[in-house]
Coordinates of N, CA, C and O in Angstrom, one line a residue:
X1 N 7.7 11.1 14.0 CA 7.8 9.7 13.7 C 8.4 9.6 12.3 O 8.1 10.5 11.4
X2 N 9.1 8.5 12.0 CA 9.6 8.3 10.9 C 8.8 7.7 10.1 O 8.0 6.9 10.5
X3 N 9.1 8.1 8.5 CA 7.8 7.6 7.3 C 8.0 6.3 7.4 O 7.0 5.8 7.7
X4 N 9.1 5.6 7.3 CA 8.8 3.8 7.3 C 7.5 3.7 8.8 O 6.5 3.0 8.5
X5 N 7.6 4.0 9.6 CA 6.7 3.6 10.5 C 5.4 3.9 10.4 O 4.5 3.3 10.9
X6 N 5.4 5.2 9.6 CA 3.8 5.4 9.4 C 3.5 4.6 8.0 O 2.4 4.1 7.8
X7 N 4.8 4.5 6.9 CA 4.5 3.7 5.9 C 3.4 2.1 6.0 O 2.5 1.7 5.2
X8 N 3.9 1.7 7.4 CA 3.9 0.0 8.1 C 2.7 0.4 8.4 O 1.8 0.1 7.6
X9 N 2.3 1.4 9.7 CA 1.3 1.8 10.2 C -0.4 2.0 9.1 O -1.4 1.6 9.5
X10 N -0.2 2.8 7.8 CA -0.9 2.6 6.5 C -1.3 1.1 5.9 O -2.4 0.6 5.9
X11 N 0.2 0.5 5.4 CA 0.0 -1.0 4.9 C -1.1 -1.9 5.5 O -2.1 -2.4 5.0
X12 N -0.7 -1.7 7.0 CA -1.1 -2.5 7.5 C -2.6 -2.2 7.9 O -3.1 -3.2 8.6
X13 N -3.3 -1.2 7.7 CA -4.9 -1.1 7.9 C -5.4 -1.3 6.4 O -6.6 -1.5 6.2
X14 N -4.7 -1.3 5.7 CA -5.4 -1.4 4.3 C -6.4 -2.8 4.6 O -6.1 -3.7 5.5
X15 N -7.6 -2.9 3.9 CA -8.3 -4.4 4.2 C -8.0 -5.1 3.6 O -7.7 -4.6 2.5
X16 N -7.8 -6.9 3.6 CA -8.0 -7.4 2.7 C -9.0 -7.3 1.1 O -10.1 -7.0 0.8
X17 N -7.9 -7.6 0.6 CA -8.9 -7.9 -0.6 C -9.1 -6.2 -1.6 O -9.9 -6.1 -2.5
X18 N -8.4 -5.3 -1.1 CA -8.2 -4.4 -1.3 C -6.6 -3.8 -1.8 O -5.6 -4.5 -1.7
X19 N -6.7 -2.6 -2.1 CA -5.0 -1.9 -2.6 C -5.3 -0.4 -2.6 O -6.2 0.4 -2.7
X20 N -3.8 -0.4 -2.3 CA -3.6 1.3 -2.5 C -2.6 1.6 -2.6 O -1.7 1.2 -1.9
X21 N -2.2 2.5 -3.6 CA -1.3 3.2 -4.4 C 0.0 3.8 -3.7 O -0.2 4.5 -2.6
X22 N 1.5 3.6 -4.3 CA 2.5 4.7 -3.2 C 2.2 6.0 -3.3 O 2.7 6.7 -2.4
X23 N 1.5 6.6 -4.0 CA 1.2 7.8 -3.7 C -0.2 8.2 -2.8 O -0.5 9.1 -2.0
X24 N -0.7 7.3 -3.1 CA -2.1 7.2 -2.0 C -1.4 6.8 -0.2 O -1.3 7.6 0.7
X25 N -1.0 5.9 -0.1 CA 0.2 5.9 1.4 C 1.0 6.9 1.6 O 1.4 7.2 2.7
X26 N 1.5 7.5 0.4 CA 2.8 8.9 0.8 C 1.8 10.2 1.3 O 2.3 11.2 1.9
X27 N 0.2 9.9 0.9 CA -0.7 11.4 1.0 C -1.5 11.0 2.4 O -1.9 11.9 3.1
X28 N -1.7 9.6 3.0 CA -1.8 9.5 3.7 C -0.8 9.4 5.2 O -1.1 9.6 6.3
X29 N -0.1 9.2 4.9 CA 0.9 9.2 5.9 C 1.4 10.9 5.7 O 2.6 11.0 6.1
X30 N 1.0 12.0 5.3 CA 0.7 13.0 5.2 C 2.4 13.6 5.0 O 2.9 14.5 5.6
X31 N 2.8 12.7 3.9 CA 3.9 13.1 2.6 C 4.0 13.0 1.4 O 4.6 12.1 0.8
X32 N 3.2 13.9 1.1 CA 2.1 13.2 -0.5 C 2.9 13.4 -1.5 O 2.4 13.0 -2.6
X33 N 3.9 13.8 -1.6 CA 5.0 13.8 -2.8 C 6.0 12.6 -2.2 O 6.8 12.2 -3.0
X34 N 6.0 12.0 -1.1 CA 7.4 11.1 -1.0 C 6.7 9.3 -1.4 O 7.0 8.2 -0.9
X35 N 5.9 9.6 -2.5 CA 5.8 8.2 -3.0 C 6.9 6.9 -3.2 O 6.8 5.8 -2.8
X36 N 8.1 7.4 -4.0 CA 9.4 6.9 -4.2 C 9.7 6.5 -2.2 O 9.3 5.5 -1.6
X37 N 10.0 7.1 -1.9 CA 10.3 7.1 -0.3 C 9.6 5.7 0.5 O 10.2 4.7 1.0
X38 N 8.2 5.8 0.3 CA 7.3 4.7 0.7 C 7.5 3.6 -0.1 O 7.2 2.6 0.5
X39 N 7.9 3.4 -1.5 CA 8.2 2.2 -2.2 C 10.0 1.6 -1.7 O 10.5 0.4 -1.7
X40 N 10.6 2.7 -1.2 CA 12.0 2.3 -0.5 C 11.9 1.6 1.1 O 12.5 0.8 1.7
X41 N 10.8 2.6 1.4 CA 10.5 1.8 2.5 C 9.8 0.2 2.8 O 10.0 -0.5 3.8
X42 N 9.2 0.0 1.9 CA 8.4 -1.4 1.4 C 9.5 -2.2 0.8 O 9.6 -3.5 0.9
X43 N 10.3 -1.6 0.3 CA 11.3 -2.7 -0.4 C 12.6 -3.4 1.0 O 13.0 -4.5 1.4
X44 N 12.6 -2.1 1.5 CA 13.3 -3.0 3.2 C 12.4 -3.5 3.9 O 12.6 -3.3 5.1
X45 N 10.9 -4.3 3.4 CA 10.3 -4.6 4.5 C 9.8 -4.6 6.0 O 9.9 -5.4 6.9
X46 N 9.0 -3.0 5.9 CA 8.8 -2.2 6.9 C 7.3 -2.9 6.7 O 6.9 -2.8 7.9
X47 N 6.5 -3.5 6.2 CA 5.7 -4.1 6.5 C 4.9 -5.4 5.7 O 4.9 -5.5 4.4
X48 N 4.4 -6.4 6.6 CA 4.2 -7.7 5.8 C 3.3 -7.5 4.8 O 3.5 -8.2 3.8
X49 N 2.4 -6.5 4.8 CA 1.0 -6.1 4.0 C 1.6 -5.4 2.7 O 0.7 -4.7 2.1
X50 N 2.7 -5.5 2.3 CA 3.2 -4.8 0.9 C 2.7 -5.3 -0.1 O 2.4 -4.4 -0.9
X51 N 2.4 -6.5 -0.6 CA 1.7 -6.7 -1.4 C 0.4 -5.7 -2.1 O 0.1 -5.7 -3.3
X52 N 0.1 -5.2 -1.3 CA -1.2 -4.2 -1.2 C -1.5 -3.3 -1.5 O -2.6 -2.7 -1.3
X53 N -0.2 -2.9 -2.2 CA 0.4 -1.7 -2.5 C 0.8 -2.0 -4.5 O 1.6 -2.8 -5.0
X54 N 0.1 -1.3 -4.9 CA 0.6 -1.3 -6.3 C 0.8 0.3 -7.0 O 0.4 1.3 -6.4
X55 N 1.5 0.4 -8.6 CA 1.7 1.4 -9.0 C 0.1 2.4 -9.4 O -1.0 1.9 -9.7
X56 N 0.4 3.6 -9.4 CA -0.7 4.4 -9.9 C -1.9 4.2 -11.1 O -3.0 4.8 -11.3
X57 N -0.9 3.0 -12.1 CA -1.8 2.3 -12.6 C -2.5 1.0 -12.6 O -3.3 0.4 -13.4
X58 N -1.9 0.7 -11.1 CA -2.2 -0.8 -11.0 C -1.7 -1.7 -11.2 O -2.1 -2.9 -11.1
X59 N -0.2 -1.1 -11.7 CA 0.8 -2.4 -11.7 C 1.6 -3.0 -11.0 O 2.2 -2.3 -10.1
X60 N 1.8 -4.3 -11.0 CA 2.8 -4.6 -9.8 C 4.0 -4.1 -9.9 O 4.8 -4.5 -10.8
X61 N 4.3 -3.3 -9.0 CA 6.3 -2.3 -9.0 C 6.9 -3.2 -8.0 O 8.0 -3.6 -8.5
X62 N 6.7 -3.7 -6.8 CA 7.1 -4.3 -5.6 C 7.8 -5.3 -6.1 O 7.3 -6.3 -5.4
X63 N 8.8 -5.9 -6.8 CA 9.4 -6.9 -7.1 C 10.2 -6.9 -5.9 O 10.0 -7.8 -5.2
X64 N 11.1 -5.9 -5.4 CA 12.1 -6.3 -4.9 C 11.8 -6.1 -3.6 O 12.7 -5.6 -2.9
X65 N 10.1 -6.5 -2.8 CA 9.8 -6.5 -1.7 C 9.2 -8.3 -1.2 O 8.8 -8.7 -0.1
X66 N 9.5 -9.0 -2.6 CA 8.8 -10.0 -2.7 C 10.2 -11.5 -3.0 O 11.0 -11.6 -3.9
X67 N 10.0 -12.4 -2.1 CA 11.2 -13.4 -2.4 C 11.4 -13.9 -3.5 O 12.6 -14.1 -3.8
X68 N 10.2 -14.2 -4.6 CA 9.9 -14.7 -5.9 C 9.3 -13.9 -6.5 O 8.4 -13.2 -6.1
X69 N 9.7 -14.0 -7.9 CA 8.5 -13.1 -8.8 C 7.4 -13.6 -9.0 O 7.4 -14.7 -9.5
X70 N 6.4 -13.1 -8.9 CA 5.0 -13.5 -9.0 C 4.3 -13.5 -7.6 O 3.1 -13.4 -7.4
X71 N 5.0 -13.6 -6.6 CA 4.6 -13.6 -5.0 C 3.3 -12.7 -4.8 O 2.3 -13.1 -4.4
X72 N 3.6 -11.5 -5.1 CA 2.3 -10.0 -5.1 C 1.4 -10.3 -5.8 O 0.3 -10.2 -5.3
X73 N 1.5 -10.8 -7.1 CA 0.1 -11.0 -7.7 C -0.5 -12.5 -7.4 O -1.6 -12.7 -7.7
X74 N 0.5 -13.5 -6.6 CA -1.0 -14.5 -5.7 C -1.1 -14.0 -4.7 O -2.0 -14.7 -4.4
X75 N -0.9 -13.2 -3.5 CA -1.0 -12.6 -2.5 C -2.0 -12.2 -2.8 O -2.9 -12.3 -2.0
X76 N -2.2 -11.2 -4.1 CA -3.9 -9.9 -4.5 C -4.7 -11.4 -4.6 O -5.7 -11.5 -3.9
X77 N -4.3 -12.5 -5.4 CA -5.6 -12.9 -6.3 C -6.2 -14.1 -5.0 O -7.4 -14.4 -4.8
X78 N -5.1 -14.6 -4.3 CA -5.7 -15.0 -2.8 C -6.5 -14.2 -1.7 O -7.1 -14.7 -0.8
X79 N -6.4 -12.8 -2.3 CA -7.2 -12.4 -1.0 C -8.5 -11.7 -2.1 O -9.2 -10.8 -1.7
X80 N -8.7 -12.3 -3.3 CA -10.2 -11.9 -4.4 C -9.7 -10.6 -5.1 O -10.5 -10.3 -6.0
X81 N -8.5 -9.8 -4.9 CA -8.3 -8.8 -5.9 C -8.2 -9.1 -7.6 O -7.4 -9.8 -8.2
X82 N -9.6 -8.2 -8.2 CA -9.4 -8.5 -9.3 C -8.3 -8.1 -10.4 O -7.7 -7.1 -10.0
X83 N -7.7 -8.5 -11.8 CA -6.6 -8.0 -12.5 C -7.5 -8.2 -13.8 O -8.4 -9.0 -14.1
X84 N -7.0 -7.2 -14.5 CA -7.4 -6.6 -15.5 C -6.6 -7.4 -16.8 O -5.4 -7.5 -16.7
X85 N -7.3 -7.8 -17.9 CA -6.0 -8.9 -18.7 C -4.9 -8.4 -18.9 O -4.0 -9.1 -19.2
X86 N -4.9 -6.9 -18.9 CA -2.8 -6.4 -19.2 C -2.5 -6.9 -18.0 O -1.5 -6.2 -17.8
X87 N -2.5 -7.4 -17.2 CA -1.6 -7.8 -15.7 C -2.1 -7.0 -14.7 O -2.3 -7.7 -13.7
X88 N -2.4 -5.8 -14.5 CA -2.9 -4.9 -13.9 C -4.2 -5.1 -12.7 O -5.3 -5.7 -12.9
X89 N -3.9 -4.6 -11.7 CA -4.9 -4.8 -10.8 C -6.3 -3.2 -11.2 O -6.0 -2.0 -11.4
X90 N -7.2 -3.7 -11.3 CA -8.4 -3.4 -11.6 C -8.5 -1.9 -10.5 O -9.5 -1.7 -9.8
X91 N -7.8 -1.3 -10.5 CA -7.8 -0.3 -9.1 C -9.5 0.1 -9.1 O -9.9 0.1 -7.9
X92 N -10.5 0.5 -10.0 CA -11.9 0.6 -10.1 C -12.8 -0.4 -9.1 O -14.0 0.0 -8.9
X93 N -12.5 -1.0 -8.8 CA -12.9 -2.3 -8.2 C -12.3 -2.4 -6.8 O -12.9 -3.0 -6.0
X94 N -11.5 -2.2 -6.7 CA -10.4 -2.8 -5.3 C -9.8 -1.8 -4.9 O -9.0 -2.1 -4.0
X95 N -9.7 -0.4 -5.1 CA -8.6 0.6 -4.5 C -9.4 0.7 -2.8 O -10.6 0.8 -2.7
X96 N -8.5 0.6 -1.9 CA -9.0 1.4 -0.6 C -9.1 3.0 -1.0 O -8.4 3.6 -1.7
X97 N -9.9 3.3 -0.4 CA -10.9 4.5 0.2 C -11.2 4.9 1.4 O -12.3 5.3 1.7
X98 N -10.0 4.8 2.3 CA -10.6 5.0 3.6 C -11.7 6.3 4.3 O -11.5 7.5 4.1
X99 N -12.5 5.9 4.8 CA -13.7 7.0 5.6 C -13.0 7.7 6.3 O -11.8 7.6 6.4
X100 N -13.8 8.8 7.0 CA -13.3 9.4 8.0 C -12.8 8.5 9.0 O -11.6 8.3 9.1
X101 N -13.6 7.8 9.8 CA -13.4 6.9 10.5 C -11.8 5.8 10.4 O -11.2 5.4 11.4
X102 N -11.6 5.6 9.4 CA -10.3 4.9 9.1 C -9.3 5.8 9.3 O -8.4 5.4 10.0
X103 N -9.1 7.2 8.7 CA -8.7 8.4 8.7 C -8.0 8.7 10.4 O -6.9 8.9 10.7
X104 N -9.1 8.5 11.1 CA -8.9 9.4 12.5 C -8.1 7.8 12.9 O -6.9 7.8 13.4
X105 N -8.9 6.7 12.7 CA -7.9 5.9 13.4 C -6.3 6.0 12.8 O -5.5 6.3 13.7
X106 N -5.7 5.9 11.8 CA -4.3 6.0 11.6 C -4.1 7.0 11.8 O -2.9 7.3 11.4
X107 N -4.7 8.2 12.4 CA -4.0 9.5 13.0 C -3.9 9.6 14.3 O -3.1 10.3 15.0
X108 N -4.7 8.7 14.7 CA -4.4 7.8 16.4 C -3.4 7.1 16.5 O -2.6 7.4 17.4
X109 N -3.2 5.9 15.8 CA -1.7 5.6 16.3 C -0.7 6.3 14.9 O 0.0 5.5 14.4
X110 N -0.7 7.1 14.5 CA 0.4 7.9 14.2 C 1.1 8.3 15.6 O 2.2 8.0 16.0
X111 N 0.0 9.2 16.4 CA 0.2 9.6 17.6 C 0.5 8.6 18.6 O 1.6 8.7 19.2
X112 N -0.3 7.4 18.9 CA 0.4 6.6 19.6 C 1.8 6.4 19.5 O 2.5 6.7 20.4
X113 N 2.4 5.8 18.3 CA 3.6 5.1 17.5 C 4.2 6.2 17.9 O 5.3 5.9 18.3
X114 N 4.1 7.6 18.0 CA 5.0 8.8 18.1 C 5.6 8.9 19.7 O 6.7 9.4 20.0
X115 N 4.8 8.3 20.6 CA 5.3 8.8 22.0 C 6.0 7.8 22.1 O 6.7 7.6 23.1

């Protein structure tokens, strides 16, 4: 299966009200160095949940996934993600952490999405 599809497949289980990192989606989609890759793939809109996705420090990188600038940061603050006063999303507070249980499911439809 191709990374944009597992990219989409990631985005899109993340929960509301939550984020996670392109390097956290490049390790889960089990290409943990292709961070760059997964930010290329979010920028051609491989899935609607991109917002949800911020840089390793918490910043918004996704400009060029979003129609207007500022789009990503009311999308977080609409769904209660907190930001830290430099602009920064609070990743301490809000990063996903998926369980095992979240785990096996996106390794279920990896496999699904693959046949």
């Amino acid at each position: 299966m191709e990374l944009a599809r597992r990219v989409q497949l990631v985005c899109d289980a993340v929960p509301p009200g939550c984020v996670v990192t392109y390097g956290q989606v490049a390790a889960l989609c089990g290409h943990p160095r292709a961070a760059r890759r997964v930010g290329q793939a979010l920028g051609r809109g491989v899935s609607a949940m991109a917002h949800r996705v911020v840089n390793c420090r918490g910043a918004l990188s996704g400009a060029s996934a979003f129609p207007t600038p500022g789009l990503q940061r009311l999308l977080l603050e609409a769904e209660g993600v907190p930001f830290l006063p430099d602009g920064r999303v609070d990743l301490a507070a809000c990063r996903w952490r998926p369980d095992e249980a979240a785990v096996a499911a996106l390794d279920a439809a990896f496999a699904a999405a693959a046949v």
